[in-house]
Amino acid sequence: MDARSDDEIRADLSYLFDKASQALAARMGTVLGELGMSVRDYCVLAKAGAHELTQGELAELALLDKTTMVVTLDHLEKAGLAQRTPSHADRRVRIVRTTAAGDEAVAKARSVIDDLYAEVLGVLAPEQREALLDALL
């Protein structure tokens, strides 16, 4: 437990962002776990489905190192949610695509995440929500 006063905590912006991020990640982990998916799985599938990206580009976009990306994609392929195919432009790289089952999983996950975001942001008045999101953007 933090023994600092509210004023001291307010002055520690890094702490506030870290705690908010940890709390949101934990909640996302819980709601996605109920769908049999991790936050990392969702992140990779959602980004792969929207674009035709190489494995390396997807790793960069998802903020994952290449080793973690390989392990994640191995898992997603085994689950039938994603597939890697050789690039037509460069046979040394693989393009990551979601499968129909992967697209369905992303849609379900997106729905529960949208509900979670609405709940989290629901404590703010609409103008405060817009100001917060604009500032973070």
PDB file of N, CA and C in Angstrom, residues 20-35 37-39 42 107-124 129 132-133:
ATOM      1  N   ALA A  20      -2.357   2.646 -13.611  1.00  0.00           N
ATOM      2  CA  ALA A  20      -3.529   2.568 -14.490  1.00  0.00           C
ATOM      3  C   ALA A  20      -3.318   1.500 -15.557  1.00  0.00           C
ATOM      4  N   SER A  21      -2.133   1.440 -16.121  1.00  0.00           N
ATOM      5  CA  SER A  21      -1.820   0.449 -17.146  1.00  0.00           C
ATOM      6  C   SER A  21      -1.877  -0.963 -16.575  1.00  0.00           C
ATOM      7  N   GLN A  22      -1.306  -1.153 -15.400  1.00  0.00           N
ATOM      8  CA  GLN A  22      -1.333  -2.470 -14.759  1.00  0.00           C
ATOM      9  C   GLN A  22      -2.765  -2.910 -14.462  1.00  0.00           C
ATOM     10  N   ALA A  23      -3.566  -1.996 -13.964  1.00  0.00           N
ATOM     11  CA  ALA A  23      -4.951  -2.331 -13.620  1.00  0.00           C
ATOM     12  C   ALA A  23      -5.747  -2.687 -14.879  1.00  0.00           C
ATOM     13  N   LEU A  24      -5.575  -1.899 -15.940  1.00  0.00           N
ATOM     14  CA  LEU A  24      -6.293  -2.176 -17.181  1.00  0.00           C
ATOM     15  C   LEU A  24      -5.818  -3.488 -17.796  1.00  0.00           C
ATOM     16  N   ALA A  25      -4.515  -3.729 -17.799  1.00  0.00           N
ATOM     17  CA  ALA A  25      -3.979  -4.979 -18.349  1.00  0.00           C
ATOM     18  C   ALA A  25      -4.505  -6.181 -17.579  1.00  0.00           C
ATOM     19  N   ALA A  26      -4.607  -6.070 -16.269  1.00  0.00           N
ATOM     20  CA  ALA A  26      -5.127  -7.172 -15.460  1.00  0.00           C
ATOM     21  C   ALA A  26      -6.592  -7.431 -15.789  1.00  0.00           C
ATOM     22  N   ARG A  27      -7.372  -6.376 -15.924  1.00  0.00           N
ATOM     23  CA  ARG A  27      -8.792  -6.540 -16.279  1.00  0.00           C
ATOM     24  C   ARG A  27      -8.934  -7.131 -17.673  1.00  0.00           C
ATOM     25  N   MET A  28      -8.103  -6.659 -18.610  1.00  0.00           N
ATOM     26  CA  MET A  28      -8.151  -7.210 -19.969  1.00  0.00           C
ATOM     27  C   MET A  28      -7.762  -8.675 -19.957  1.00  0.00           C
ATOM     28  N   GLY A  29      -6.754  -9.011 -19.184  1.00  0.00           N
ATOM     29  CA  GLY A  29      -6.336 -10.407 -19.070  1.00  0.00           C
ATOM     30  C   GLY A  29      -7.464 -11.287 -18.566  1.00  0.00           C
ATOM     31  N   THR A  30      -8.221 -10.772 -17.638  1.00  0.00           N
ATOM     32  CA  THR A  30      -9.343 -11.536 -17.080  1.00  0.00           C
ATOM     33  C   THR A  30     -10.440 -11.743 -18.115  1.00  0.00           C
ATOM     34  N   VAL A  31     -10.873 -10.657 -18.777  1.00  0.00           N
ATOM     35  CA  VAL A  31     -11.995 -10.798 -19.726  1.00  0.00           C
ATOM     36  C   VAL A  31     -11.581 -11.597 -20.960  1.00  0.00           C
ATOM     37  N   LEU A  32     -10.339 -11.434 -21.398  1.00  0.00           N
ATOM     38  CA  LEU A  32      -9.880 -12.211 -22.553  1.00  0.00           C
ATOM     39  C   LEU A  32      -9.631 -13.667 -22.163  1.00  0.00           C
ATOM     40  N   GLY A  33      -9.174 -13.880 -20.947  1.00  0.00           N
ATOM     41  CA  GLY A  33      -8.962 -15.239 -20.459  1.00  0.00           C
ATOM     42  C   GLY A  33     -10.250 -16.039 -20.460  1.00  0.00           C
ATOM     43  N   GLU A  34     -11.361 -15.371 -20.209  1.00  0.00           N
ATOM     44  CA  GLU A  34     -12.660 -16.041 -20.248  1.00  0.00           C
ATOM     45  C   GLU A  34     -12.998 -16.513 -21.667  1.00  0.00           C
ATOM     46  N   LEU A  35     -12.343 -15.915 -22.678  1.00  0.00           N
ATOM     47  CA  LEU A  35     -12.522 -16.330 -24.072  1.00  0.00           C
ATOM     48  C   LEU A  35     -11.419 -17.290 -24.506  1.00  0.00           C
ATOM     49  N   MET A  37      -8.159 -16.590 -24.448  1.00  0.00           N
ATOM     50  CA  MET A  37      -7.170 -15.807 -25.188  1.00  0.00           C
ATOM     51  C   MET A  37      -6.367 -14.939 -24.222  1.00  0.00           C
ATOM     52  N   SER A  38      -5.100 -14.717 -24.528  1.00  0.00           N
ATOM     53  CA  SER A  38      -4.286 -13.801 -23.732  1.00  0.00           C
ATOM     54  C   SER A  38      -4.317 -12.415 -24.383  1.00  0.00           C
ATOM     55  N   VAL A  39      -3.882 -11.423 -23.635  1.00  0.00           N
ATOM     56  CA  VAL A  39      -3.801 -10.064 -24.184  1.00  0.00           C
ATOM     57  C   VAL A  39      -2.851 -10.053 -25.378  1.00  0.00           C
ATOM     58  N   TYR A  42      -4.536 -11.553 -28.440  1.00  0.00           N
ATOM     59  CA  TYR A  42      -5.478 -10.595 -29.016  1.00  0.00           C
ATOM     60  C   TYR A  42      -4.738  -9.501 -29.780  1.00  0.00           C
ATOM     61  N   ALA A 107     -13.303 -10.639 -33.154  1.00  0.00           N
ATOM     62  CA  ALA A 107     -14.587  -9.946 -33.034  1.00  0.00           C
ATOM     63  C   ALA A 107     -15.186 -10.131 -31.637  1.00  0.00           C
ATOM     64  N   LYS A 108     -15.140 -11.348 -31.115  1.00  0.00           N
ATOM     65  CA  LYS A 108     -15.651 -11.604 -29.764  1.00  0.00           C
ATOM     66  C   LYS A 108     -14.832 -10.831 -28.732  1.00  0.00           C
ATOM     67  N   ALA A 109     -13.515 -10.879 -28.892  1.00  0.00           N
ATOM     68  CA  ALA A 109     -12.630 -10.182 -27.958  1.00  0.00           C
ATOM     69  C   ALA A 109     -12.854  -8.678 -28.024  1.00  0.00           C
ATOM     70  N   ARG A 110     -13.003  -8.160 -29.220  1.00  0.00           N
ATOM     71  CA  ARG A 110     -13.219  -6.713 -29.393  1.00  0.00           C
ATOM     72  C   ARG A 110     -14.470  -6.274 -28.656  1.00  0.00           C
ATOM     73  N   SER A 111     -15.499  -7.105 -28.707  1.00  0.00           N
ATOM     74  CA  SER A 111     -16.750  -6.780 -28.034  1.00  0.00           C
ATOM     75  C   SER A 111     -16.567  -6.681 -26.521  1.00  0.00           C
ATOM     76  N   VAL A 112     -15.878  -7.662 -25.925  1.00  0.00           N
ATOM     77  CA  VAL A 112     -15.690  -7.611 -24.471  1.00  0.00           C
ATOM     78  C   VAL A 112     -14.724  -6.487 -24.085  1.00  0.00           C
ATOM     79  N   ILE A 113     -13.757  -6.204 -24.934  1.00  0.00           N
ATOM     80  CA  ILE A 113     -12.832  -5.098 -24.647  1.00  0.00           C
ATOM     81  C   ILE A 113     -13.563  -3.762 -24.758  1.00  0.00           C
ATOM     82  N   ASP A 114     -14.421  -3.610 -25.760  1.00  0.00           N
ATOM     83  CA  ASP A 114     -15.211  -2.375 -25.883  1.00  0.00           C
ATOM     84  C   ASP A 114     -16.060  -2.167 -24.628  1.00  0.00           C
ATOM     85  N   ASP A 115     -16.664  -3.251 -24.127  1.00  0.00           N
ATOM     86  CA  ASP A 115     -17.457  -3.151 -22.897  1.00  0.00           C
ATOM     87  C   ASP A 115     -16.581  -2.736 -21.717  1.00  0.00           C
ATOM     88  N   LEU A 116     -15.392  -3.322 -21.629  1.00  0.00           N
ATOM     89  CA  LEU A 116     -14.471  -2.976 -20.551  1.00  0.00           C
ATOM     90  C   LEU A 116     -14.058  -1.512 -20.639  1.00  0.00           C
ATOM     91  N   TYR A 117     -13.691  -1.057 -21.836  1.00  0.00           N
ATOM     92  CA  TYR A 117     -13.307   0.344 -22.009  1.00  0.00           C
ATOM     93  C   TYR A 117     -14.456   1.282 -21.643  1.00  0.00           C
ATOM     94  N   ALA A 118     -15.673   0.924 -22.040  1.00  0.00           N
ATOM     95  CA  ALA A 118     -16.826   1.757 -21.704  1.00  0.00           C
ATOM     96  C   ALA A 118     -17.011   1.828 -20.194  1.00  0.00           C
ATOM     97  N   GLU A 119     -16.800   0.702 -19.525  1.00  0.00           N
ATOM     98  CA  GLU A 119     -16.914   0.679 -18.067  1.00  0.00           C
ATOM     99  C   GLU A 119     -15.834   1.549 -17.422  1.00  0.00           C
ATOM    100  N   VAL A 120     -14.600   1.392 -17.880  1.00  0.00           N
ATOM    101  CA  VAL A 120     -13.483   2.147 -17.302  1.00  0.00           C
ATOM    102  C   VAL A 120     -13.663   3.644 -17.541  1.00  0.00           C
ATOM    103  N   LEU A 121     -14.004   4.012 -18.768  1.00  0.00           N
ATOM    104  CA  LEU A 121     -14.163   5.436 -19.092  1.00  0.00           C
ATOM    105  C   LEU A 121     -15.491   5.993 -18.602  1.00  0.00           C
ATOM    106  N   GLY A 122     -16.421   5.101 -18.231  1.00  0.00           N
ATOM    107  CA  GLY A 122     -17.741   5.528 -17.786  1.00  0.00           C
ATOM    108  C   GLY A 122     -17.741   6.329 -16.497  1.00  0.00           C
ATOM    109  N   VAL A 123     -16.642   6.301 -15.755  1.00  0.00           N
ATOM    110  CA  VAL A 123     -16.574   7.099 -14.527  1.00  0.00           C
ATOM    111  C   VAL A 123     -16.343   8.575 -14.833  1.00  0.00           C
ATOM    112  N   LEU A 124     -16.034   8.874 -16.098  1.00  0.00           N
ATOM    113  CA  LEU A 124     -15.789  10.255 -16.511  1.00  0.00           C
ATOM    114  C   LEU A 124     -16.989  10.811 -17.265  1.00  0.00           C
ATOM    115  N   ARG A 129     -13.875  12.388 -20.869  1.00  0.00           N
ATOM    116  CA  ARG A 129     -13.403  11.243 -21.675  1.00  0.00           C
ATOM    117  C   ARG A 129     -12.706  11.740 -22.934  1.00  0.00           C
ATOM    118  N   LEU A 132      -9.378  13.361 -22.099  1.00  0.00           N
ATOM    119  CA  LEU A 132      -8.375  12.347 -21.741  1.00  0.00           C
ATOM    120  C   LEU A 132      -7.857  11.640 -22.986  1.00  0.00           C
ATOM    121  N   LEU A 133      -8.776  11.174 -23.813  1.00  0.00           N
ATOM    122  CA  LEU A 133      -8.357  10.447 -25.022  1.00  0.00           C
ATOM    123  C   LEU A 133      -7.580  11.348 -25.980  1.00  0.00           C
TER     124      LEU A 133
END
